[in-house]
């Protein structure tokens, strides 16, 4: 992604989780869907909500609140599933709400190395600043990868 | 002009032509007099030459051109057809197939050189007018007479590399290069030689060492061990063209010598066995490594496409009809329309399936040639009888079934069929027969590989199994014949006394079995001293299966029908507990009971009910009963993968989408017991 910088390169789809704003690079995002019927999958990671029928394709959905160990809330009208495609994997991210795409210049993105040590899982790629607002930019590859070491313990 | 748009057609057609050429050559071998076949082969070679020339594939064009010349002489009776010529033509065919496969995989002809084939073809033509000895022959003699003088030591590690190289289709040579005695800058010259060689060879060893050569610490000559795909003549020419090179001696290192030495080592035995199919396998593995450039294509009968088209148009008509009904509130027409829709979708499904179906002929086609080569190699005369080539199978199955069949046929020929004398002694016809039979049977396809050989020696199988530590002596004693034969399918099993190039009966049969089972099929063996039969039973398609839908708690699951034995109801009170494992006595068999809700971690109230619904599932000889809440019914389902993110999840084989759009998971019962 570093070779060519185009207009879409620094656009982020924003969503909310527990009153914090998060962002994922728009290049990964396929669509944003309203929450539909989710079928639970036994033996999957604790944060996998289940699978959905996305127009004929079976797509797994990750509950980001569970993934980030945030308190659970009921799914409501605002809830959305952001369908992302990373390295041949199509995965849905269940979030509280999503409505915005924001352009962030490189200058307005902060490195996180100085605060990283305090974080349990380093799935944060950077901190975006939009005026007074702070946006947590996510590293999707890490979220979808097998970095959640404590999975097994948390299941039990 | 951009030729890429024609590439797929080119490949498709070339393959078809080569297939025909193969067939004609096989026929020609049995009937040397049939001039019509020579005409046919000539025509094919000519067509290929034209096609490949247009596409810019010069290697194919050159080779076919030379083939044409020989065939022309045959046609005009100036040359008499001999065994040698047929063999050579087969070699050319193999080379052409290699090129075409390479083109299909990478878009170019690859690095295989056919110069030696062209030379052989030329030799045949020249032999006809014997008066001239070609300069090539001279060169050859030169090389042969000087062979002895290359004395570079082939050390152990170099040997290993040589063996490895041979397996991957490379040749290994030792060479001696003499420089002109008044050569001024010997090391610079050597550097150029190294550079030239490294373009298409790999230098394994040099004597003196590279450092010494760089420091000019050598006389006028140095020796090398190299591996390369090129033949030695090509390499020789490349080097001799460099100025101030006086003489180049090049000699093949015969890797077979080394493999014999290491035969005792398990690993090498396996490798050795692959050697017979060296070329084919190598080409395959080499091409596999590269990313395929083209998508897979299927040639579809135009009638089938027309049918598909018609059905889709009817579907569209029905859609508008339904829209109209929705608008006008003439709801009483609804049922009509829905019924119509149902009919169309069923036919549509059927039609699409048919488009995916290809005759198994595609796989069978390669076997006559294989049997021919094997019987030549082993000195056994064998007739291959094939039937049911027109049986149609889904293309997913076609792609997978080839390798297991090759294995079974090899086994039959190498170990099943005795050599001619033994056969005569046993009152069998000298010519052995291998039958390859395919036929549809309900919802599955059956493929049988049958030979009239000596069958499987049960006692030998048993003793080998003990020897290999797969079973104990006590276990073997209680085994009936069927169980003993099934030992063949254990991994690591081999009954072969001596390791042959072709196969050991049993080696790799476990692989065959695993492959077939992964396709949802089964393998069975029947054997007697009059021959053995391997029967493969495969589902028609892998994408759509019959399944039983069940409720577990509030969730719905699909269980593949082919693994279900029966459905029974049992009383809660009949369940006994043995070491935490629930069992029931059912028809005098202790049936282990598994509760679906526990396995799948679902809350369910029904599990305490008095009467329980049990789905009895089989896996090989084992059975187990799964308690479910209720049955929904049998249904055809389309298997969908859960995707990469959820791959390898325990107990779940995939998912399917139900009529209401919900996703239901398919239970992998095999993994549960």
PDB file of C-alpha atoms in Angstrom, chain B residues 397-513:
ATOM      1  CA  UNK B 397     -14.412 -35.003  -9.046  1.00  0.00           C
ATOM      2  CA  UNK B 398     -12.629 -35.332 -12.400  1.00  0.00           C
ATOM      3  CA  UNK B 399      -9.815 -33.117 -11.199  1.00  0.00           C
ATOM      4  CA  UNK B 400      -9.217 -35.216  -8.121  1.00  0.00           C
ATOM      5  CA  UNK B 401      -9.718 -38.768  -9.250  1.00  0.00           C
ATOM      6  CA  UNK B 402      -6.825 -39.080 -11.708  1.00  0.00           C
ATOM      7  CA  UNK B 403      -3.982 -39.675  -9.273  1.00  0.00           C
ATOM      8  CA  UNK B 404      -5.669 -42.369  -7.198  1.00  0.00           C
ATOM      9  CA  UNK B 405      -6.566 -44.237 -10.395  1.00  0.00           C
ATOM     10  CA  UNK B 406      -3.019 -44.040 -11.728  1.00  0.00           C
ATOM     11  CA  UNK B 407      -1.878 -45.542  -8.487  1.00  0.00           C
ATOM     12  CA  UNK B 408      -4.328 -48.403  -8.571  1.00  0.00           C
ATOM     13  CA  UNK B 409      -3.592 -49.263 -12.189  1.00  0.00           C
ATOM     14  CA  UNK B 410       0.135 -49.261 -11.555  1.00  0.00           C
ATOM     15  CA  UNK B 411      -0.371 -51.516  -8.601  1.00  0.00           C
ATOM     16  CA  UNK B 412      -2.398 -53.936 -10.655  1.00  0.00           C
ATOM     17  CA  UNK B 413       0.150 -54.133 -13.428  1.00  0.00           C
ATOM     18  CA  UNK B 414       3.248 -54.252 -11.300  1.00  0.00           C
ATOM     19  CA  UNK B 415       2.111 -56.593  -8.563  1.00  0.00           C
ATOM     20  CA  UNK B 416      -1.199 -58.007  -9.554  1.00  0.00           C
ATOM     21  CA  UNK B 417      -0.312 -59.410 -12.914  1.00  0.00           C
ATOM     22  CA  UNK B 418       2.317 -62.152 -12.962  1.00  0.00           C
ATOM     23  CA  UNK B 419       5.017 -62.402 -15.574  1.00  0.00           C
ATOM     24  CA  UNK B 420       4.111 -64.360 -18.719  1.00  0.00           C
ATOM     25  CA  UNK B 421       5.768 -67.647 -17.665  1.00  0.00           C
ATOM     26  CA  UNK B 422       4.065 -67.781 -14.320  1.00  0.00           C
ATOM     27  CA  UNK B 423       0.788 -67.035 -15.969  1.00  0.00           C
ATOM     28  CA  UNK B 424       1.270 -69.877 -18.422  1.00  0.00           C
ATOM     29  CA  UNK B 425       2.109 -72.219 -15.580  1.00  0.00           C
ATOM     30  CA  UNK B 426      -1.057 -71.238 -13.751  1.00  0.00           C
ATOM     31  CA  UNK B 427      -3.147 -71.862 -16.819  1.00  0.00           C
ATOM     32  CA  UNK B 428      -3.902 -68.230 -17.463  1.00  0.00           C
ATOM     33  CA  UNK B 429      -3.563 -66.551 -20.841  1.00  0.00           C
ATOM     34  CA  UNK B 430      -0.117 -65.038 -21.233  1.00  0.00           C
ATOM     35  CA  UNK B 431      -1.521 -61.613 -21.860  1.00  0.00           C
ATOM     36  CA  UNK B 432      -2.784 -60.048 -18.695  1.00  0.00           C
ATOM     37  CA  UNK B 433      -5.921 -57.963 -18.609  1.00  0.00           C
ATOM     38  CA  UNK B 434      -6.627 -54.823 -16.642  1.00  0.00           C
ATOM     39  CA  UNK B 435     -10.190 -53.595 -16.730  1.00  0.00           C
ATOM     40  CA  UNK B 436     -11.195 -50.063 -15.982  1.00  0.00           C
ATOM     41  CA  UNK B 437     -14.927 -49.760 -15.616  1.00  0.00           C
ATOM     42  CA  UNK B 438     -17.071 -46.780 -14.745  1.00  0.00           C
ATOM     43  CA  UNK B 439     -20.806 -46.651 -14.320  1.00  0.00           C
ATOM     44  CA  UNK B 440     -23.321 -44.443 -12.583  1.00  0.00           C
ATOM     45  CA  UNK B 441     -25.157 -45.999  -9.690  1.00  0.00           C
ATOM     46  CA  UNK B 442     -27.949 -43.894  -8.289  1.00  0.00           C
ATOM     47  CA  UNK B 443     -26.496 -40.795  -6.733  1.00  0.00           C
ATOM     48  CA  UNK B 444     -22.932 -42.000  -7.055  1.00  0.00           C
ATOM     49  CA  UNK B 445     -20.387 -43.099  -9.603  1.00  0.00           C
ATOM     50  CA  UNK B 446     -18.571 -46.384  -9.373  1.00  0.00           C
ATOM     51  CA  UNK B 447     -15.126 -46.900 -10.846  1.00  0.00           C
ATOM     52  CA  UNK B 448     -13.574 -50.352 -10.800  1.00  0.00           C
ATOM     53  CA  UNK B 449      -9.975 -51.329 -11.457  1.00  0.00           C
ATOM     54  CA  UNK B 450      -9.877 -55.042 -12.055  1.00  0.00           C
ATOM     55  CA  UNK B 451      -6.953 -57.296 -12.922  1.00  0.00           C
ATOM     56  CA  UNK B 452      -6.680 -61.015 -13.598  1.00  0.00           C
ATOM     57  CA  UNK B 453      -3.416 -61.335 -11.731  1.00  0.00           C
ATOM     58  CA  UNK B 454      -2.378 -63.284  -8.695  1.00  0.00           C
ATOM     59  CA  UNK B 455      -4.447 -61.360  -6.204  1.00  0.00           C
ATOM     60  CA  UNK B 456      -3.279 -60.230  -2.817  1.00  0.00           C
ATOM     61  CA  UNK B 457      -1.359 -62.645  -0.673  1.00  0.00           C
ATOM     62  CA  UNK B 458      -3.208 -62.398   2.624  1.00  0.00           C
ATOM     63  CA  UNK B 459      -0.562 -64.202   4.644  1.00  0.00           C
ATOM     64  CA  UNK B 460       2.130 -61.949   3.291  1.00  0.00           C
ATOM     65  CA  UNK B 461       0.058 -58.880   4.078  1.00  0.00           C
ATOM     66  CA  UNK B 462      -0.386 -60.102   7.632  1.00  0.00           C
ATOM     67  CA  UNK B 463       3.257 -60.879   8.219  1.00  0.00           C
ATOM     68  CA  UNK B 464       4.347 -57.587   6.711  1.00  0.00           C
ATOM     69  CA  UNK B 465       1.888 -55.714   8.898  1.00  0.00           C
ATOM     70  CA  UNK B 466       3.379 -57.362  11.972  1.00  0.00           C
ATOM     71  CA  UNK B 467       6.865 -56.693  10.720  1.00  0.00           C
ATOM     72  CA  UNK B 468       6.075 -53.031  10.254  1.00  0.00           C
ATOM     73  CA  UNK B 469       4.611 -52.905  13.730  1.00  0.00           C
ATOM     74  CA  UNK B 470       1.193 -51.857  12.527  1.00  0.00           C
ATOM     75  CA  UNK B 471      -0.579 -54.681  14.317  1.00  0.00           C
ATOM     76  CA  UNK B 472       0.282 -57.335  16.869  1.00  0.00           C
ATOM     77  CA  UNK B 473       0.320 -61.047  16.182  1.00  0.00           C
ATOM     78  CA  UNK B 474      -2.731 -61.626  18.345  1.00  0.00           C
ATOM     79  CA  UNK B 475      -4.662 -59.030  16.402  1.00  0.00           C
ATOM     80  CA  UNK B 476      -3.754 -60.664  13.122  1.00  0.00           C
ATOM     81  CA  UNK B 477      -4.852 -64.097  14.224  1.00  0.00           C
ATOM     82  CA  UNK B 478      -8.393 -62.930  14.742  1.00  0.00           C
ATOM     83  CA  UNK B 479      -8.576 -61.124  11.455  1.00  0.00           C
ATOM     84  CA  UNK B 480     -10.749 -62.355   8.675  1.00  0.00           C
ATOM     85  CA  UNK B 481      -9.730 -61.921   5.086  1.00  0.00           C
ATOM     86  CA  UNK B 482     -11.490 -58.622   4.627  1.00  0.00           C
ATOM     87  CA  UNK B 483      -9.858 -57.042   7.623  1.00  0.00           C
ATOM     88  CA  UNK B 484      -6.476 -58.316   6.526  1.00  0.00           C
ATOM     89  CA  UNK B 485      -6.878 -56.822   3.069  1.00  0.00           C
ATOM     90  CA  UNK B 486      -7.763 -53.530   4.681  1.00  0.00           C
ATOM     91  CA  UNK B 487      -4.323 -53.535   6.261  1.00  0.00           C
ATOM     92  CA  UNK B 488      -3.147 -52.502   2.818  1.00  0.00           C
ATOM     93  CA  UNK B 489      -4.689 -49.121   3.398  1.00  0.00           C
ATOM     94  CA  UNK B 490      -2.755 -48.463   6.586  1.00  0.00           C
ATOM     95  CA  UNK B 491      -0.180 -45.764   6.180  1.00  0.00           C
ATOM     96  CA  UNK B 492       3.415 -46.941   5.995  1.00  0.00           C
ATOM     97  CA  UNK B 493       2.425 -50.312   4.665  1.00  0.00           C
ATOM     98  CA  UNK B 494       4.207 -52.141   1.863  1.00  0.00           C
ATOM     99  CA  UNK B 495       4.313 -55.789   0.869  1.00  0.00           C
ATOM    100  CA  UNK B 496       6.812 -55.431  -1.885  1.00  0.00           C
ATOM    101  CA  UNK B 497       9.876 -57.627  -1.325  1.00  0.00           C
ATOM    102  CA  UNK B 498      11.961 -55.762  -3.750  1.00  0.00           C
ATOM    103  CA  UNK B 499      11.406 -52.178  -4.503  1.00  0.00           C
ATOM    104  CA  UNK B 500      10.519 -51.727  -8.108  1.00  0.00           C
ATOM    105  CA  UNK B 501      10.371 -48.547 -10.049  1.00  0.00           C
ATOM    106  CA  UNK B 502       6.678 -48.796 -10.500  1.00  0.00           C
ATOM    107  CA  UNK B 503       5.197 -49.335  -7.107  1.00  0.00           C
ATOM    108  CA  UNK B 504       5.036 -51.569  -4.146  1.00  0.00           C
ATOM    109  CA  UNK B 505       1.650 -53.085  -3.704  1.00  0.00           C
ATOM    110  CA  UNK B 506       0.369 -51.126  -0.809  1.00  0.00           C
ATOM    111  CA  UNK B 507       2.751 -48.247  -0.868  1.00  0.00           C
ATOM    112  CA  UNK B 508       0.622 -45.222  -1.082  1.00  0.00           C
ATOM    113  CA  UNK B 509      -2.669 -47.085  -0.958  1.00  0.00           C
ATOM    114  CA  UNK B 510      -3.314 -45.183   2.229  1.00  0.00           C
ATOM    115  CA  UNK B 511      -2.958 -42.034   0.192  1.00  0.00           C
ATOM    116  CA  UNK B 512      -5.478 -43.336  -2.316  1.00  0.00           C
ATOM    117  CA  UNK B 513      -7.883 -44.091   0.461  1.00  0.00           C
TER     118      UNK B 513
END
